[in-house]
């Protein structure tokens, strides 16, 4: 019996397949996100977990002993929203940026944007840069 692949792992799925989950104006915004994430990470995109477009890779281990791998930066896009994956507790840590971002929702690690065109692109870039720096930090 072969070992089951972890849910959060890279795949050979073409990036276009994941991006095409968005339609209409969101599809063009997905291309904008792709360019921005590629620029900031310096990495080429890979589809993780069948729908997440990830850039680079990092291994993590929690105090509980749970470990795994994840993209350095990642987003998923769909018919209703873009989901951007950021550093743990980003909303509590960087409320100054979220106040200036524009319409969004946030959870522990996800930033949800209905439309990329309605948020401040410079603030989004800063959030991504902080998240990337945090992930690459030896204390992370």
mmCIF file with all atom_site columns, C-alpha atoms in Angstrom:
data_model
loop_
_atom_site.group_PDB
_atom_site.id
_atom_site.type_symbol
_atom_site.label_atom_id
_atom_site.label_alt_id
_atom_site.label_comp_id
_atom_site.label_asym_id
_atom_site.label_entity_id
_atom_site.label_seq_id
_atom_site.pdbx_PDB_ins_code
_atom_site.Cartn_x
_atom_site.Cartn_y
_atom_site.Cartn_z
_atom_site.occupancy
_atom_site.B_iso_or_equiv
_atom_site.pdbx_formal_charge
_atom_site.auth_seq_id
_atom_site.auth_comp_id
_atom_site.auth_asym_id
_atom_site.auth_atom_id
_atom_site.pdbx_PDB_model_num
ATOM 1   C CA . UNK A 1 1   ? 0.000   0.000  0.000   1.00 0.00 ? 1   UNK A CA 1
ATOM 2   C CA . UNK A 1 2   ? 1.462   3.364  -1.000  1.00 0.00 ? 2   UNK A CA 1
ATOM 3   C CA . UNK A 1 3   ? 1.650   6.304  1.375   1.00 0.00 ? 3   UNK A CA 1
ATOM 4   C CA . UNK A 1 4   ? -1.090  8.876  0.888   1.00 0.00 ? 4   UNK A CA 1
ATOM 5   C CA . UNK A 1 5   ? 0.080   12.248 -0.415  1.00 0.00 ? 5   UNK A CA 1
ATOM 6   C CA . UNK A 1 6   ? -0.521  15.077 2.127   1.00 0.00 ? 6   UNK A CA 1
ATOM 7   C CA . UNK A 1 7   ? -3.423  17.358 1.187   1.00 0.00 ? 7   UNK A CA 1
ATOM 8   C CA . UNK A 1 8   ? -1.099  20.357 1.080   1.00 0.00 ? 8   UNK A CA 1
ATOM 9   C CA . UNK A 1 9   ? 1.475   19.294 -1.467  1.00 0.00 ? 9   UNK A CA 1
ATOM 10  C CA . UNK A 1 10  ? 2.628   20.523 -4.866  1.00 0.00 ? 10  UNK A CA 1
ATOM 11  C CA . UNK A 1 11  ? 1.182   18.936 -7.994  1.00 0.00 ? 11  UNK A CA 1
ATOM 12  C CA . UNK A 1 12  ? 1.771   18.809 -11.734 1.00 0.00 ? 12  UNK A CA 1
ATOM 13  C CA . UNK A 1 13  ? -1.574  20.487 -12.427 1.00 0.00 ? 13  UNK A CA 1
ATOM 14  C CA . UNK A 1 14  ? -1.112  23.372 -14.892 1.00 0.00 ? 14  UNK A CA 1
ATOM 15  C CA . UNK A 1 15  ? -1.356  26.785 -13.235 1.00 0.00 ? 15  UNK A CA 1
ATOM 16  C CA . UNK A 1 16  ? -3.896  27.906 -15.852 1.00 0.00 ? 16  UNK A CA 1
ATOM 17  C CA . UNK A 1 17  ? -6.331  25.243 -14.588 1.00 0.00 ? 17  UNK A CA 1
ATOM 18  C CA . UNK A 1 18  ? -6.264  26.766 -11.085 1.00 0.00 ? 18  UNK A CA 1
ATOM 19  C CA . UNK A 1 19  ? -6.499  30.322 -12.425 1.00 0.00 ? 19  UNK A CA 1
ATOM 20  C CA . UNK A 1 20  ? -9.465  29.404 -14.619 1.00 0.00 ? 20  UNK A CA 1
ATOM 21  C CA . UNK A 1 21  ? -11.524 28.770 -11.463 1.00 0.00 ? 21  UNK A CA 1
ATOM 22  C CA . UNK A 1 22  ? -12.023 32.539 -11.614 1.00 0.00 ? 22  UNK A CA 1
ATOM 23  C CA . UNK A 1 23  ? -14.248 33.981 -14.308 1.00 0.00 ? 23  UNK A CA 1
ATOM 24  C CA . UNK A 1 24  ? -14.983 37.397 -15.743 1.00 0.00 ? 24  UNK A CA 1
ATOM 25  C CA . UNK A 1 25  ? -12.989 40.295 -14.262 1.00 0.00 ? 25  UNK A CA 1
ATOM 26  C CA . UNK A 1 26  ? -11.622 38.066 -11.472 1.00 0.00 ? 26  UNK A CA 1
ATOM 27  C CA . UNK A 1 27  ? -9.829  35.955 -14.092 1.00 0.00 ? 27  UNK A CA 1
ATOM 28  C CA . UNK A 1 28  ? -7.832  38.990 -15.259 1.00 0.00 ? 28  UNK A CA 1
ATOM 29  C CA . UNK A 1 29  ? -7.160  39.843 -11.605 1.00 0.00 ? 29  UNK A CA 1
ATOM 30  C CA . UNK A 1 30  ? -5.819  36.306 -11.101 1.00 0.00 ? 30  UNK A CA 1
ATOM 31  C CA . UNK A 1 31  ? -3.212  37.064 -13.774 1.00 0.00 ? 31  UNK A CA 1
ATOM 32  C CA . UNK A 1 32  ? -2.314  40.263 -11.906 1.00 0.00 ? 32  UNK A CA 1
ATOM 33  C CA . UNK A 1 33  ? -1.861  38.283 -8.684  1.00 0.00 ? 33  UNK A CA 1
ATOM 34  C CA . UNK A 1 34  ? 0.258   35.744 -10.541 1.00 0.00 ? 34  UNK A CA 1
ATOM 35  C CA . UNK A 1 35  ? 2.616   38.467 -11.786 1.00 0.00 ? 35  UNK A CA 1
ATOM 36  C CA . UNK A 1 36  ? 2.831   40.161 -8.367  1.00 0.00 ? 36  UNK A CA 1
ATOM 37  C CA . UNK A 1 37  ? 3.517   36.942 -6.452  1.00 0.00 ? 37  UNK A CA 1
ATOM 38  C CA . UNK A 1 38  ? 6.112   35.840 -9.019  1.00 0.00 ? 38  UNK A CA 1
ATOM 39  C CA . UNK A 1 39  ? 7.863   39.208 -8.750  1.00 0.00 ? 39  UNK A CA 1
ATOM 40  C CA . UNK A 1 40  ? 7.915   39.276 -4.941  1.00 0.00 ? 40  UNK A CA 1
ATOM 41  C CA . UNK A 1 41  ? 8.943   35.654 -4.441  1.00 0.00 ? 41  UNK A CA 1
ATOM 42  C CA . UNK A 1 42  ? 11.315  35.274 -7.379  1.00 0.00 ? 42  UNK A CA 1
ATOM 43  C CA . UNK A 1 43  ? 9.780   31.806 -7.804  1.00 0.00 ? 43  UNK A CA 1
ATOM 44  C CA . UNK A 1 44  ? 7.716   30.123 -10.487 1.00 0.00 ? 44  UNK A CA 1
ATOM 45  C CA . UNK A 1 45  ? 4.122   29.136 -9.625  1.00 0.00 ? 45  UNK A CA 1
ATOM 46  C CA . UNK A 1 46  ? 3.119   25.579 -8.723  1.00 0.00 ? 46  UNK A CA 1
ATOM 47  C CA . UNK A 1 47  ? -0.406  24.366 -7.942  1.00 0.00 ? 47  UNK A CA 1
ATOM 48  C CA . UNK A 1 48  ? -0.796  22.994 -4.403  1.00 0.00 ? 48  UNK A CA 1
ATOM 49  C CA . UNK A 1 49  ? -3.792  21.016 -3.150  1.00 0.00 ? 49  UNK A CA 1
ATOM 50  C CA . UNK A 1 50  ? -5.476  21.214 -6.547  1.00 0.00 ? 50  UNK A CA 1
ATOM 51  C CA . UNK A 1 51  ? -6.319  24.941 -6.469  1.00 0.00 ? 51  UNK A CA 1
ATOM 52  C CA . UNK A 1 52  ? -3.751  26.987 -4.545  1.00 0.00 ? 52  UNK A CA 1
ATOM 53  C CA . UNK A 1 53  ? -1.130  28.761 -6.650  1.00 0.00 ? 53  UNK A CA 1
ATOM 54  C CA . UNK A 1 54  ? 2.034   28.689 -4.565  1.00 0.00 ? 54  UNK A CA 1
ATOM 55  C CA . UNK A 1 55  ? 5.478   30.206 -4.984  1.00 0.00 ? 55  UNK A CA 1
ATOM 56  C CA . UNK A 1 56  ? 8.543   28.680 -3.367  1.00 0.00 ? 56  UNK A CA 1
ATOM 57  C CA . UNK A 1 57  ? 8.401   26.248 -0.500  1.00 0.00 ? 57  UNK A CA 1
ATOM 58  C CA . UNK A 1 58  ? 9.096   26.231 3.221   1.00 0.00 ? 58  UNK A CA 1
ATOM 59  C CA . UNK A 1 59  ? 9.132   23.426 5.785   1.00 0.00 ? 59  UNK A CA 1
ATOM 60  C CA . UNK A 1 60  ? 7.549   24.144 9.150   1.00 0.00 ? 60  UNK A CA 1
ATOM 61  C CA . UNK A 1 61  ? 7.272   22.444 12.541  1.00 0.00 ? 61  UNK A CA 1
ATOM 62  C CA . UNK A 1 62  ? 4.948   23.572 15.306  1.00 0.00 ? 62  UNK A CA 1
ATOM 63  C CA . UNK A 1 63  ? 5.695   23.183 19.018  1.00 0.00 ? 63  UNK A CA 1
ATOM 64  C CA . UNK A 1 64  ? 3.102   20.391 18.997  1.00 0.00 ? 64  UNK A CA 1
ATOM 65  C CA . UNK A 1 65  ? 5.407   18.424 16.696  1.00 0.00 ? 65  UNK A CA 1
ATOM 66  C CA . UNK A 1 66  ? 3.135   18.764 13.643  1.00 0.00 ? 66  UNK A CA 1
ATOM 67  C CA . UNK A 1 67  ? 5.201   19.508 10.563  1.00 0.00 ? 67  UNK A CA 1
ATOM 68  C CA . UNK A 1 68  ? 4.768   19.879 6.847   1.00 0.00 ? 68  UNK A CA 1
ATOM 69  C CA . UNK A 1 69  ? 5.548   22.008 3.854   1.00 0.00 ? 69  UNK A CA 1
ATOM 70  C CA . UNK A 1 70  ? 3.812   25.012 2.425   1.00 0.00 ? 70  UNK A CA 1
ATOM 71  C CA . UNK A 1 71  ? 4.393   27.642 -0.237  1.00 0.00 ? 71  UNK A CA 1
ATOM 72  C CA . UNK A 1 72  ? 6.275   30.810 0.767   1.00 0.00 ? 72  UNK A CA 1
ATOM 73  C CA . UNK A 1 73  ? 3.496   32.872 -0.815  1.00 0.00 ? 73  UNK A CA 1
ATOM 74  C CA . UNK A 1 74  ? 0.197   31.594 -2.170  1.00 0.00 ? 74  UNK A CA 1
ATOM 75  C CA . UNK A 1 75  ? -3.255  32.516 -3.376  1.00 0.00 ? 75  UNK A CA 1
ATOM 76  C CA . UNK A 1 76  ? -6.351  30.753 -4.641  1.00 0.00 ? 76  UNK A CA 1
ATOM 77  C CA . UNK A 1 77  ? -8.939  32.321 -6.838  1.00 0.00 ? 77  UNK A CA 1
ATOM 78  C CA . UNK A 1 78  ? -12.512 31.432 -7.584  1.00 0.00 ? 78  UNK A CA 1
ATOM 79  C CA . UNK A 1 79  ? -15.819 32.707 -8.903  1.00 0.00 ? 79  UNK A CA 1
ATOM 80  C CA . UNK A 1 80  ? -16.579 34.860 -5.840  1.00 0.00 ? 80  UNK A CA 1
ATOM 81  C CA . UNK A 1 81  ? -13.283 35.882 -4.261  1.00 0.00 ? 81  UNK A CA 1
ATOM 82  C CA . UNK A 1 82  ? -9.524  35.692 -4.160  1.00 0.00 ? 82  UNK A CA 1
ATOM 83  C CA . UNK A 1 83  ? -7.996  34.023 -1.101  1.00 0.00 ? 83  UNK A CA 1
ATOM 84  C CA . UNK A 1 84  ? -4.498  35.173 -0.210  1.00 0.00 ? 84  UNK A CA 1
ATOM 85  C CA . UNK A 1 85  ? -2.524  33.118 2.300   1.00 0.00 ? 85  UNK A CA 1
ATOM 86  C CA . UNK A 1 86  ? -0.439  35.196 4.693   1.00 0.00 ? 86  UNK A CA 1
ATOM 87  C CA . UNK A 1 87  ? 1.607   34.737 7.872   1.00 0.00 ? 87  UNK A CA 1
ATOM 88  C CA . UNK A 1 88  ? -0.173  33.448 10.982  1.00 0.00 ? 88  UNK A CA 1
ATOM 89  C CA . UNK A 1 89  ? -2.269  36.068 12.802  1.00 0.00 ? 89  UNK A CA 1
ATOM 90  C CA . UNK A 1 90  ? -1.452  38.739 10.207  1.00 0.00 ? 90  UNK A CA 1
ATOM 91  C CA . UNK A 1 91  ? -4.652  40.687 10.972  1.00 0.00 ? 91  UNK A CA 1
ATOM 92  C CA . UNK A 1 92  ? -3.670  41.075 14.639  1.00 0.00 ? 92  UNK A CA 1
ATOM 93  C CA . UNK A 1 93  ? -0.055  41.838 13.813  1.00 0.00 ? 93  UNK A CA 1
ATOM 94  C CA . UNK A 1 94  ? -0.543  44.358 10.981  1.00 0.00 ? 94  UNK A CA 1
ATOM 95  C CA . UNK A 1 95  ? -3.878  46.114 11.626  1.00 0.00 ? 95  UNK A CA 1
ATOM 96  C CA . UNK A 1 96  ? -2.417  49.388 10.311  1.00 0.00 ? 96  UNK A CA 1
ATOM 97  C CA . UNK A 1 97  ? -2.132  47.883 6.842   1.00 0.00 ? 97  UNK A CA 1
ATOM 98  C CA . UNK A 1 98  ? -5.552  46.256 6.904   1.00 0.00 ? 98  UNK A CA 1
ATOM 99  C CA . UNK A 1 99  ? -7.153  49.585 7.837   1.00 0.00 ? 99  UNK A CA 1
ATOM 100 C CA . UNK A 1 100 ? -5.718  51.078 4.633   1.00 0.00 ? 100 UNK A CA 1
ATOM 101 C CA . UNK A 1 101 ? -6.262  48.070 2.361   1.00 0.00 ? 101 UNK A CA 1
ATOM 102 C CA . UNK A 1 102 ? -9.893  48.511 1.357   1.00 0.00 ? 102 UNK A CA 1
ATOM 103 C CA . UNK A 1 103 ? -12.783 46.016 1.378   1.00 0.00 ? 103 UNK A CA 1
ATOM 104 C CA . UNK A 1 104 ? -11.690 42.614 2.693   1.00 0.00 ? 104 UNK A CA 1
ATOM 105 C CA . UNK A 1 105 ? -12.345 39.845 5.201   1.00 0.00 ? 105 UNK A CA 1
ATOM 106 C CA . UNK A 1 106 ? -9.655  38.122 7.215   1.00 0.00 ? 106 UNK A CA 1
ATOM 107 C CA . UNK A 1 107 ? -9.156  34.919 9.182   1.00 0.00 ? 107 UNK A CA 1
ATOM 108 C CA . UNK A 1 108 ? -6.105  33.502 10.942  1.00 0.00 ? 108 UNK A CA 1
ATOM 109 C CA . UNK A 1 109 ? -4.041  33.074 7.750   1.00 0.00 ? 109 UNK A CA 1
ATOM 110 C CA . UNK A 1 110 ? -6.385  34.056 4.904   1.00 0.00 ? 110 UNK A CA 1
ATOM 111 C CA . UNK A 1 111 ? -7.157  37.419 3.383   1.00 0.00 ? 111 UNK A CA 1
ATOM 112 C CA . UNK A 1 112 ? -10.326 37.363 1.291   1.00 0.00 ? 112 UNK A CA 1
ATOM 113 C CA . UNK A 1 113 ? -10.758 39.925 -1.474  1.00 0.00 ? 113 UNK A CA 1
ATOM 114 C CA . UNK A 1 114 ? -13.929 40.104 -3.532  1.00 0.00 ? 114 UNK A CA 1
ATOM 115 C CA . UNK A 1 115 ? -12.258 42.316 -6.121  1.00 0.00 ? 115 UNK A CA 1
ATOM 116 C CA . UNK A 1 116 ? -8.580  43.099 -6.446  1.00 0.00 ? 116 UNK A CA 1
ATOM 117 C CA . UNK A 1 117 ? -9.489  46.341 -8.193  1.00 0.00 ? 117 UNK A CA 1
ATOM 118 C CA . UNK A 1 118 ? -11.126 47.672 -5.006  1.00 0.00 ? 118 UNK A CA 1
ATOM 119 C CA . UNK A 1 119 ? -8.078  47.400 -2.739  1.00 0.00 ? 119 UNK A CA 1
ATOM 120 C CA . UNK A 1 120 ? -4.976  49.561 -2.439  1.00 0.00 ? 120 UNK A CA 1
ATOM 121 C CA . UNK A 1 121 ? -2.345  47.684 -4.476  1.00 0.00 ? 121 UNK A CA 1
ATOM 122 C CA . UNK A 1 122 ? 0.562   49.287 -2.562  1.00 0.00 ? 122 UNK A CA 1
ATOM 123 C CA . UNK A 1 123 ? -0.863  48.102 0.756   1.00 0.00 ? 123 UNK A CA 1
ATOM 124 C CA . UNK A 1 124 ? -1.435  44.611 -0.638  1.00 0.00 ? 124 UNK A CA 1
ATOM 125 C CA . UNK A 1 125 ? 2.202   44.547 -1.765  1.00 0.00 ? 125 UNK A CA 1
ATOM 126 C CA . UNK A 1 126 ? 3.336   45.578 1.737   1.00 0.00 ? 126 UNK A CA 1
ATOM 127 C CA . UNK A 1 127 ? 1.243   42.808 3.311   1.00 0.00 ? 127 UNK A CA 1
ATOM 128 C CA . UNK A 1 128 ? 2.785   40.252 0.962   1.00 0.00 ? 128 UNK A CA 1
ATOM 129 C CA . UNK A 1 129 ? 6.307   41.559 1.606   1.00 0.00 ? 129 UNK A CA 1
ATOM 130 C CA . UNK A 1 130 ? 5.824   41.413 5.389   1.00 0.00 ? 130 UNK A CA 1
ATOM 131 C CA . UNK A 1 131 ? 4.361   37.927 5.170   1.00 0.00 ? 131 UNK A CA 1
ATOM 132 C CA . UNK A 1 132 ? 7.238   36.707 3.018   1.00 0.00 ? 132 UNK A CA 1
ATOM 133 C CA . UNK A 1 133 ? 9.843   38.250 5.340   1.00 0.00 ? 133 UNK A CA 1
ATOM 134 C CA . UNK A 1 134 ? 8.080   36.702 8.337   1.00 0.00 ? 134 UNK A CA 1
ATOM 135 C CA . UNK A 1 135 ? 8.006   33.269 6.708   1.00 0.00 ? 135 UNK A CA 1
ATOM 136 C CA . UNK A 1 136 ? 11.696  33.455 5.781   1.00 0.00 ? 136 UNK A CA 1
ATOM 137 C CA . UNK A 1 137 ? 12.715  34.693 9.246   1.00 0.00 ? 137 UNK A CA 1
ATOM 138 C CA . UNK A 1 138 ? 14.760  32.163 11.234  1.00 0.00 ? 138 UNK A CA 1
ATOM 139 C CA . UNK A 1 139 ? 12.378  32.789 14.178  1.00 0.00 ? 139 UNK A CA 1
ATOM 140 C CA . UNK A 1 140 ? 9.314   31.783 12.106  1.00 0.00 ? 140 UNK A CA 1
#
